[in-house]
Short mmCIF file of C-alpha atoms in Angstrom, two decimals:
data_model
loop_
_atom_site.label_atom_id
_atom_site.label_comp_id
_atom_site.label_asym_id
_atom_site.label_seq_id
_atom_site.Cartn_x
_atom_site.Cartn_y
_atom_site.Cartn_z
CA UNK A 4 -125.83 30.53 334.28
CA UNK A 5 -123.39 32.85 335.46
CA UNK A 6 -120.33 31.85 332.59
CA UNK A 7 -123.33 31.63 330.12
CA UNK A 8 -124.79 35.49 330.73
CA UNK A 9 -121.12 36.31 330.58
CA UNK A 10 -120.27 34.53 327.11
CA UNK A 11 -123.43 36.44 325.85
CA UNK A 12 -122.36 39.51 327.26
CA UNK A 13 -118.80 38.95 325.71
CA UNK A 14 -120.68 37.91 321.99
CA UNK A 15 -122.45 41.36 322.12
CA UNK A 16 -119.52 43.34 322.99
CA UNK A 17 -117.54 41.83 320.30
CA UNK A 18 -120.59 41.88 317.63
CA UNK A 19 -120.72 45.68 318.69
CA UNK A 20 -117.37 46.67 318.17
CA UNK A 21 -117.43 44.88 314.89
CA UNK A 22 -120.54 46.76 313.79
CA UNK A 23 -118.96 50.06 315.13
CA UNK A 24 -115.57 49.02 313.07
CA UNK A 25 -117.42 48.35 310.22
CA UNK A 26 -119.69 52.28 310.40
CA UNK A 27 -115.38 53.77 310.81
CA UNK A 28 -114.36 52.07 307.67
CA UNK A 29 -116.11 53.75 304.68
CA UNK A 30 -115.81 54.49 301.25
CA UNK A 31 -113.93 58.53 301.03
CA UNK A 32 -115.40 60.43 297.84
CA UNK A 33 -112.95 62.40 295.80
CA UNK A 34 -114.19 64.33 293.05
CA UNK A 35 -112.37 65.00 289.48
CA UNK A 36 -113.19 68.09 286.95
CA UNK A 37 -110.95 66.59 284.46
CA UNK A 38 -111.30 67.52 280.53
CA UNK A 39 -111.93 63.84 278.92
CA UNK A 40 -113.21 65.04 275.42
CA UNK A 41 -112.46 68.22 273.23
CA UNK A 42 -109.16 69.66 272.80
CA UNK A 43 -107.70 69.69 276.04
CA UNK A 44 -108.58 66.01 276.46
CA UNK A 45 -104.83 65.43 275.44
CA UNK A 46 -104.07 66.82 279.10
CA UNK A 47 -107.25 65.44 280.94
CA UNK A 48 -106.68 61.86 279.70
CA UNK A 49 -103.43 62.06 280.98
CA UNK A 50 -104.73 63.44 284.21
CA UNK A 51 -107.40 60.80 284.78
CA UNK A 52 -105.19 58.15 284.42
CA UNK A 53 -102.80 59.09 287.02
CA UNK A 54 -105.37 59.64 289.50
CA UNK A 55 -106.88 56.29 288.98
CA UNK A 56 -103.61 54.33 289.34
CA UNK A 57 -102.48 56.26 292.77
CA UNK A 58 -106.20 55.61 293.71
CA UNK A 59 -105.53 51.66 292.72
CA UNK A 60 -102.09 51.59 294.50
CA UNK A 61 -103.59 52.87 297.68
CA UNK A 62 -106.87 50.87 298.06
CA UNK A 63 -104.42 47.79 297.31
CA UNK A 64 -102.58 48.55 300.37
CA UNK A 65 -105.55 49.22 302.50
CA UNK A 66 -106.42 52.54 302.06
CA UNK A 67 -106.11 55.34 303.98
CA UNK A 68 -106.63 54.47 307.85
CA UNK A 69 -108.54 51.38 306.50
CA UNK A 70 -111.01 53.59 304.48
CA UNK A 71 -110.98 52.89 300.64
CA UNK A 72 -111.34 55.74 298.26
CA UNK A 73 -113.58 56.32 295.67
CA UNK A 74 -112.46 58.78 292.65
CA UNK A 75 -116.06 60.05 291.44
CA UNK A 76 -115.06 60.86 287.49
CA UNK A 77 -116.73 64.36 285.60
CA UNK A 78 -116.01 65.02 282.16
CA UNK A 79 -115.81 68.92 282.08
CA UNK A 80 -114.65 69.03 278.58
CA UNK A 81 -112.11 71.64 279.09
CA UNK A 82 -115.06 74.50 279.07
CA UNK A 83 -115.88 76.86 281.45
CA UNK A 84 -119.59 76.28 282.00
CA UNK A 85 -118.86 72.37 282.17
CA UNK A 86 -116.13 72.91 284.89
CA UNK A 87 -118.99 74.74 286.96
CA UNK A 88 -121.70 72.11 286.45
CA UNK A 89 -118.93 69.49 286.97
CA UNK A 90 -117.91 70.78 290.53
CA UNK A 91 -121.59 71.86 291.87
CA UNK A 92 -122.42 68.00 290.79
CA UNK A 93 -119.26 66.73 292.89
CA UNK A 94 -119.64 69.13 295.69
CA UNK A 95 -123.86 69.57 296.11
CA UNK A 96 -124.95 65.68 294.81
CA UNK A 97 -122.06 63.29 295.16
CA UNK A 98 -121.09 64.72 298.38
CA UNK A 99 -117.14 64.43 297.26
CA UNK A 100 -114.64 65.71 300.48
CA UNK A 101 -112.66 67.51 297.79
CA UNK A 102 -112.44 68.33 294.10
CA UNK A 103 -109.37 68.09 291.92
CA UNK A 104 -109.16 70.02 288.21
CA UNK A 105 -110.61 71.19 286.56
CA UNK A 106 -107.55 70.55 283.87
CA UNK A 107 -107.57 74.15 282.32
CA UNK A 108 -106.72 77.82 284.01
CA UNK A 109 -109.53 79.29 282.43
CA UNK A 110 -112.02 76.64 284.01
CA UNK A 111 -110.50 77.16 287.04
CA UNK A 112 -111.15 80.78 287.47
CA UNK A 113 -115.09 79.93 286.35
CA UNK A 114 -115.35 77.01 288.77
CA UNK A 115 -112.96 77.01 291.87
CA UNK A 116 -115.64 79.99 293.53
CA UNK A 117 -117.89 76.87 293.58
CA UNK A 118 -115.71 75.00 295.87
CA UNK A 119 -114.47 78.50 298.23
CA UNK A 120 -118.00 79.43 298.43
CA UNK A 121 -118.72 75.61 299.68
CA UNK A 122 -116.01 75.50 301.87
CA UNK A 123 -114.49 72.08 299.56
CA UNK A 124 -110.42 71.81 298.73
CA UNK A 125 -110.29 72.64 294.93
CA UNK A 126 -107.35 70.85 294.18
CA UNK A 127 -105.13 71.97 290.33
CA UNK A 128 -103.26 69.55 289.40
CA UNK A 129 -102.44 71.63 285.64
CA UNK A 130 -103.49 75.01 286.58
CA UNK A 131 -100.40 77.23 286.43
CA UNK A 132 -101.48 80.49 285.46
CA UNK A 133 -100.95 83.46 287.65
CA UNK A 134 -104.03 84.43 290.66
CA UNK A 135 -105.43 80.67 290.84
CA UNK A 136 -104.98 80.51 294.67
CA UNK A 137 -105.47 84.41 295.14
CA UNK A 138 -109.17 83.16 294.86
CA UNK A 139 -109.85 81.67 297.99
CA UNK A 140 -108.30 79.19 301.05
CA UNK A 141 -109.94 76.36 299.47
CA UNK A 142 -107.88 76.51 296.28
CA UNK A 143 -104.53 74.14 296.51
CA UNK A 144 -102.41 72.99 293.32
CA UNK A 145 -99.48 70.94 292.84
CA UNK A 146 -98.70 72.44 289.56
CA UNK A 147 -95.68 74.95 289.35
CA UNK A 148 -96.93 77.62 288.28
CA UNK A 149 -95.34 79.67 285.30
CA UNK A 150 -93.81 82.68 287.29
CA UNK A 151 -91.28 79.58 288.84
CA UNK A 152 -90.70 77.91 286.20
CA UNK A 153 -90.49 80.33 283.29
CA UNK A 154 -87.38 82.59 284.42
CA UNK A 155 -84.88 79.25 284.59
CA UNK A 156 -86.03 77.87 281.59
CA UNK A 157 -85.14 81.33 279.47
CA UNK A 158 -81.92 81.95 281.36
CA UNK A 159 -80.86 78.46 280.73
CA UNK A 160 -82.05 78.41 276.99
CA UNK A 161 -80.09 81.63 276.43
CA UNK A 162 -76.73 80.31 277.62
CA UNK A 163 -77.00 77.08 275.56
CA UNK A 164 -78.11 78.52 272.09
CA UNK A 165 -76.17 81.92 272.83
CA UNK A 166 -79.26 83.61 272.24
CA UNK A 167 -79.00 87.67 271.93
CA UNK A 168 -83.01 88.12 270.83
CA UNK A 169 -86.44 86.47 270.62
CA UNK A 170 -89.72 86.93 268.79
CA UNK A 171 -93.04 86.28 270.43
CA UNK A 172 -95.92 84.37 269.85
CA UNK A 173 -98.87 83.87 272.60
CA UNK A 174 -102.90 82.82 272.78
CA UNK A 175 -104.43 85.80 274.19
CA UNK A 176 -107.94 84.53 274.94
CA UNK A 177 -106.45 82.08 277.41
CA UNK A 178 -105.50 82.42 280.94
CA UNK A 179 -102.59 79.71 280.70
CA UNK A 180 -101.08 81.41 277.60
CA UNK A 181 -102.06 84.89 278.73
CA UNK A 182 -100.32 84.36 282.20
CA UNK A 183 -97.31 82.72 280.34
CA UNK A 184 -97.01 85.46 278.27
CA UNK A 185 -96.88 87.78 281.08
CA UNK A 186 -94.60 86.21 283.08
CA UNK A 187 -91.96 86.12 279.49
CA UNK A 188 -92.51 89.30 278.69
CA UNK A 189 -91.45 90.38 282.35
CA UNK A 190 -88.11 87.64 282.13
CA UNK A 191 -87.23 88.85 279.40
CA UNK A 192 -87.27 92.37 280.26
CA UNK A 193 -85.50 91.86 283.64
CA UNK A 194 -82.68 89.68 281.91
CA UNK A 195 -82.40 91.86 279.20
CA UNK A 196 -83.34 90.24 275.90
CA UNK A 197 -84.94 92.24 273.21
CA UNK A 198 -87.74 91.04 271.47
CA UNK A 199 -88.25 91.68 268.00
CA UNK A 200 -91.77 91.52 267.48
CA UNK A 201 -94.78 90.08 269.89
CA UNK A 202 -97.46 88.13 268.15
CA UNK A 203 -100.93 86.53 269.31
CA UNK A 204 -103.29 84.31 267.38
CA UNK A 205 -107.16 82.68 269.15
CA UNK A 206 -107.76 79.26 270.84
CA UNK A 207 -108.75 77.41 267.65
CA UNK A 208 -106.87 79.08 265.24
CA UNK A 209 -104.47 76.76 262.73
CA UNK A 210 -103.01 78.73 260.34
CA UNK A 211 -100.23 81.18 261.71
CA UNK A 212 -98.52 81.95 258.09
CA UNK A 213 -99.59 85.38 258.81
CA UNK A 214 -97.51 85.79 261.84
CA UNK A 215 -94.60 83.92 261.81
CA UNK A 216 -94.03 85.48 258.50
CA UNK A 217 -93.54 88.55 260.71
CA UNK A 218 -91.50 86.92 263.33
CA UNK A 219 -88.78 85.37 260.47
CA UNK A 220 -89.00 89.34 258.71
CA UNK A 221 -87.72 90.27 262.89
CA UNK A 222 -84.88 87.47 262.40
CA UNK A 223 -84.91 85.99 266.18
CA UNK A 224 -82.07 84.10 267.50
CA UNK A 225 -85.36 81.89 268.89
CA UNK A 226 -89.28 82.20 269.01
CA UNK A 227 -90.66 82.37 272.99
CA UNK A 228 -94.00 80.33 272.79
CA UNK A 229 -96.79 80.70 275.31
CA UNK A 230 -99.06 78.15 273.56
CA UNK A 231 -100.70 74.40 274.87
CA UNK A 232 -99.52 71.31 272.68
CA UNK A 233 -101.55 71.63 269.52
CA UNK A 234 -101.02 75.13 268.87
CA UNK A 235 -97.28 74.70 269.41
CA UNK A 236 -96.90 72.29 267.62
CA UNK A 237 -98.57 73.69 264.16
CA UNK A 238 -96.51 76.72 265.12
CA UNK A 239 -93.31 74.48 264.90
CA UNK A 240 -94.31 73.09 262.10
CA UNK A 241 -95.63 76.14 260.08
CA UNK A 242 -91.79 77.81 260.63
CA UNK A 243 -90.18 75.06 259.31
CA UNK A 244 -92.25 75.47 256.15
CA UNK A 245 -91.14 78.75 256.03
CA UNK A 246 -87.50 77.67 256.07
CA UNK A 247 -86.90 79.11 259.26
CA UNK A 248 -84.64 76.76 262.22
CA UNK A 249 -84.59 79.20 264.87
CA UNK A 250 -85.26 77.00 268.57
CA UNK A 251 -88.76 77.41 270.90
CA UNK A 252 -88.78 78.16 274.13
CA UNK A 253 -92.30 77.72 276.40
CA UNK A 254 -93.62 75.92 279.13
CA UNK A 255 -95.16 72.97 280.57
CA UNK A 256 -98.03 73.75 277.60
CA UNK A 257 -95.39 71.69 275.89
CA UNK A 258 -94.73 69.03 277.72
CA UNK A 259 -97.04 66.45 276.03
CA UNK A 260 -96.14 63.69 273.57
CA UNK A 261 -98.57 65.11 271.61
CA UNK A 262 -96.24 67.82 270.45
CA UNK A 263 -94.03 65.77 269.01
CA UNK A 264 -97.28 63.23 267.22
CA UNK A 265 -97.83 66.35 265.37
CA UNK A 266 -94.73 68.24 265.09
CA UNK A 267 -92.51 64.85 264.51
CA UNK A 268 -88.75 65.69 264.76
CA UNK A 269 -89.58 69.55 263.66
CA UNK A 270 -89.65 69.76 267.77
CA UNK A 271 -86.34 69.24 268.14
CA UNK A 272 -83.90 71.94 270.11
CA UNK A 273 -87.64 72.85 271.72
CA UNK A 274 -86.87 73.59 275.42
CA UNK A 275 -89.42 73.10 278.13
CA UNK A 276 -89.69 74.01 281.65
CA UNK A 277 -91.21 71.92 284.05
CA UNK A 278 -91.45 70.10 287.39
CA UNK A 279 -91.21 66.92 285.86
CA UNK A 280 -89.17 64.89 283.92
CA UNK A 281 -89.26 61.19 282.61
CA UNK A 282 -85.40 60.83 282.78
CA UNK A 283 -85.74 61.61 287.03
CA UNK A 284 -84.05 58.39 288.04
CA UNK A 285 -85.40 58.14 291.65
CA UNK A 286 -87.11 55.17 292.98
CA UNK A 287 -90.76 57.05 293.15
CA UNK A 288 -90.74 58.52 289.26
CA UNK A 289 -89.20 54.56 288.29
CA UNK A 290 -91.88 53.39 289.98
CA UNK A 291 -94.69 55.60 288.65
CA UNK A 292 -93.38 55.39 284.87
CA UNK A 293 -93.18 51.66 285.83
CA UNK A 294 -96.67 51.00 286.76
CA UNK A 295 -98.32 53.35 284.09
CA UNK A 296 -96.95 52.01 281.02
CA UNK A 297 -98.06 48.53 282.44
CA UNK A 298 -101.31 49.72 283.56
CA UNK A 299 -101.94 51.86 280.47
CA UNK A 300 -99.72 50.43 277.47
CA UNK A 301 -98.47 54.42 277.00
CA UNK A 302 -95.38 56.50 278.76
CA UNK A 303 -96.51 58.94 281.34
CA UNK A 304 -96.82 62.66 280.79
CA UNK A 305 -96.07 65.90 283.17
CA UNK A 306 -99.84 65.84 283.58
CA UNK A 307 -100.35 62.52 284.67
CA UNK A 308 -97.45 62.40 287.02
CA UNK A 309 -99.07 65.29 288.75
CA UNK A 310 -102.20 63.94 289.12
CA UNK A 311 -100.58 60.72 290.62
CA UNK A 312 -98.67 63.03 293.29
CA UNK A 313 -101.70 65.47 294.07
CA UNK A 314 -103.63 61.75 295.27
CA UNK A 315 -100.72 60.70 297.48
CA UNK A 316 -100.91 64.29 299.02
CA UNK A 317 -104.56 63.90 299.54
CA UNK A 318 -104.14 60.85 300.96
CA UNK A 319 -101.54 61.51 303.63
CA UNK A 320 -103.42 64.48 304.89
CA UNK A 321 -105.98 62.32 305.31
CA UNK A 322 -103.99 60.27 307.35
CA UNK A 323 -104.19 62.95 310.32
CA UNK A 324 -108.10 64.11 309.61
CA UNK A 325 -110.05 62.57 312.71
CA UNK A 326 -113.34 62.21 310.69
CA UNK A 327 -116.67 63.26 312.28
CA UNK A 328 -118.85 62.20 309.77
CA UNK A 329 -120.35 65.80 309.37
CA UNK A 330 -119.04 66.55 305.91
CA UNK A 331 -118.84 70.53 305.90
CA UNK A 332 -116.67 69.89 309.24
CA UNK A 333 -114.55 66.87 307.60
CA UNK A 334 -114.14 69.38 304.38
CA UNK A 335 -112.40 71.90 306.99
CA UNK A 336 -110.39 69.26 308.29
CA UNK A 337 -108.80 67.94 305.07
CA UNK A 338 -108.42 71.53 304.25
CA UNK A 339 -106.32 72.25 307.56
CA UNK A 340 -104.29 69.39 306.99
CA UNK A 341 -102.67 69.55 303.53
CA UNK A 342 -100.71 72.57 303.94
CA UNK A 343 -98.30 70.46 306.08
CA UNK A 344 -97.84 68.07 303.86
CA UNK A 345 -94.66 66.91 302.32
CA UNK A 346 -93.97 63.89 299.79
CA UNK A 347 -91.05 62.68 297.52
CA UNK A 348 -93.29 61.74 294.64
CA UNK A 349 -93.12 61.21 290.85
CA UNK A 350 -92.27 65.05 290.28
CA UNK A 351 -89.59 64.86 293.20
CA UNK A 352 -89.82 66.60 296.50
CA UNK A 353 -92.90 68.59 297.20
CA UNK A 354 -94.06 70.80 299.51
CA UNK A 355 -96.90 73.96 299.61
CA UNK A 356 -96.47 77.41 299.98
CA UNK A 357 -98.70 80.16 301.30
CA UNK A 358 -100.14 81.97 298.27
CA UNK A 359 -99.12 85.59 298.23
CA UNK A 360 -101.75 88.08 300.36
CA UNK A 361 -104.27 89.36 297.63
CA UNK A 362 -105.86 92.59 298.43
CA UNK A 363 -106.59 91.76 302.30
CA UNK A 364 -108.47 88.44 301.16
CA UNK A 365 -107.65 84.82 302.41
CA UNK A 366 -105.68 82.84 299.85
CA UNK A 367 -104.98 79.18 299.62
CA UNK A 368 -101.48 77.37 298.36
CA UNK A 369 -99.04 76.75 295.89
CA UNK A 370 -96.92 74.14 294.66
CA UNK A 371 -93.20 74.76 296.12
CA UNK A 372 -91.09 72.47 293.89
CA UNK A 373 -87.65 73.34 291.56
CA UNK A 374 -88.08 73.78 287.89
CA UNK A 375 -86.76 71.26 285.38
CA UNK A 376 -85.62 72.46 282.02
CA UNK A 377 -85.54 69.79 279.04
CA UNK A 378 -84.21 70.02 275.57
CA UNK A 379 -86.35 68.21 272.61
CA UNK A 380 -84.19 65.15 271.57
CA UNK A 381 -84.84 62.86 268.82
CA UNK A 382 -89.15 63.01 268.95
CA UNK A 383 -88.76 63.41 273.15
CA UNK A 384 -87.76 65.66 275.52
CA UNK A 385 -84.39 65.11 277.61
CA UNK A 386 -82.72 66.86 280.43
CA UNK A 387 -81.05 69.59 279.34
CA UNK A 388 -77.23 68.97 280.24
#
């Protein structure tokens, strides 16, 4: 009687523990703001698809501390009122631990409030524009932004084409392109390049006859762009027509194979700054480009190897969160732990930085990462030697 109260005892213990195993291992909402149709869907895409294969590649090797997790998709369409819908949906309904996106700066400074008023990790993964994390603790991004970036790409685009002046052309109803064009103008006052005339044009607009016709009267050495893909790449395009050669300069706007779908080999002599390049040769950016193209039949972009990164972040802060199962408390948590975080991922080393102290307020954290400047070569873009 004795050995059989004891193997019943023994079957309970063990059927409890199992049961209590089984309430620990759970399913870990993230949410993702990404833009999936409209214009910027030539980033969001991108974006999407990086997250989902990190997402894949960790599940497959059991998750994070033997929790799977689940990517809970919003199409904000690259507009400001979707981006806010999008994250009160992830944050209030689905319950997500953290948001990534939304894909464009502009959305971002409608819809990260949302998540620092919740208390919820609004992660960018493309938002570079000057003042994202100045809006609250709870904003993060792994995307360099501009003001890193933009300095080393002009300084190295002036010694290789012996440039001695630039002309300037820049959206200015758009935070990314705004903020680029901020941080150029101030380069290229502090390193001492004249520019010959400044030009803006409207998100939408396609014909720029009316402007570069101004910046060829100037006669630049080369034309500074603050523009995203499409724009750029009509602007490219559009000069050529006008029979003028002179080389671009911008920023990770650029970095898209759809420049060079529209633009074709008129792109060439482009140069890009970024913090990621498909010639990086190191095992983690192999293995990335590796398992995209065979996942997705396509080469990676910037965007998508950010996206891939910002997941693996996630996920080894989440390796140290001690989860309560209270989510405002388990938001907290993950927000404590990410600022330590390091990786060598697809874009290289990475590591956060402290946001810069905005008016007395509590900010949240940058990407620290080194700036990679390509050259356009033959429809792609290469390192710059």
């Amino acid at each position: 009687m004795k050995l059989n109260t004891m193997l019943k005892t023994l079957t309970v213990l063990v059927f409890s523990a199992t049961l209590a195993q089984s309430a620990l291992a759970a399913e870990i909402k993230l949410g993702l703001a990404a833009a999936l149709t409209g214009p910027a869907a030539k980033y969001g895409v991108a974006i999407k698809n990086g997250f989902t294969l990190a997402t894949e590649e960790v599940n497959a090797k059991g998750g994070v501390n033997g929790n799977q997790l689940l990517l809970v998709i919003e199409d904000e369409q690259g507009k400001k009122e979707d981006a806010i819908n999008a994250f009160k949906k992830l944050i209030f309904q689905d319950k997500a631990l953290l948001v990534f996106g939304p894909t464009l700066s502009n959305s971002a400074f409608a819809a990260d409030p949302i998540a620092n008023a919740a208390k919820v990790v609004a992660f960018g993964t493309s938002n570079t524009a000057d003042g994202i994390t100045a809006m609250g603790p709870f904003t993060f991004r792994n995307s360099v932004m501009e003001a890193d970036v933009l300095p080393v790409t002009t300084r190295a685009a002036v010694k290789h084409f012996g440039i001695k002046k630039v002309a300037v052309i820049y959206g200015n109803d758009d935070a990314f392109t705004k903020s680029g064009y901020d941080v150029f103008k101030a380069t290229l006052a502090e390193q001492k390049i004249p520019v010959t005339t400044t030009e803006s044009y409207a998100k939408g607009d396609v014909d720029f006859k009316a402007q570069l016709t101004k910046i060829k009267a100037s006669n630049p050495d080369a034309i500074v762009c603050s523009c995203l893909t499409e724009e750029a790449a009509n602007i490219i395009l559009q000069t050529r027509t006008l029979g003028m050669k002179q080389p671009f300069i911008g920023g990770n706007g650029l970095n898209s194979p759809k420049l060079f779908e529209i633009a074709k080999g008129a792109g060439d002599g482009t140069i890009m700054g970024s913090p990621w390049s498909a010639e990086n040769t190191t095992p983690a950016n192999k293995a990335f480009m590796t398992a995209y193209k065979a996942k997705f039949g396509t080469e990676p972009d910037q965007f998508a190897a950010q996206a891939y990164d910002a997941l693996y972040i996630v996920a080894a802060a989440l390796k140290t969160v001690k989860f309560t199962g209270a989510l405002p408390a388990d938001r907290i948590a993950l927000r404590d732990a990410l600022p330590a975080v390091k990786i060598a991922g697809a874009t290289g080393n990475f590591a956060f930085r402290k946001a810069p102290e905005s008016g007395g307020k509590a900010v949240g954290y940058d990407a620290h990462q080194e700036a990679i400047v390509n050259i356009a070569e033959g429809g792609k873009f290469v390192l710059m030697k």
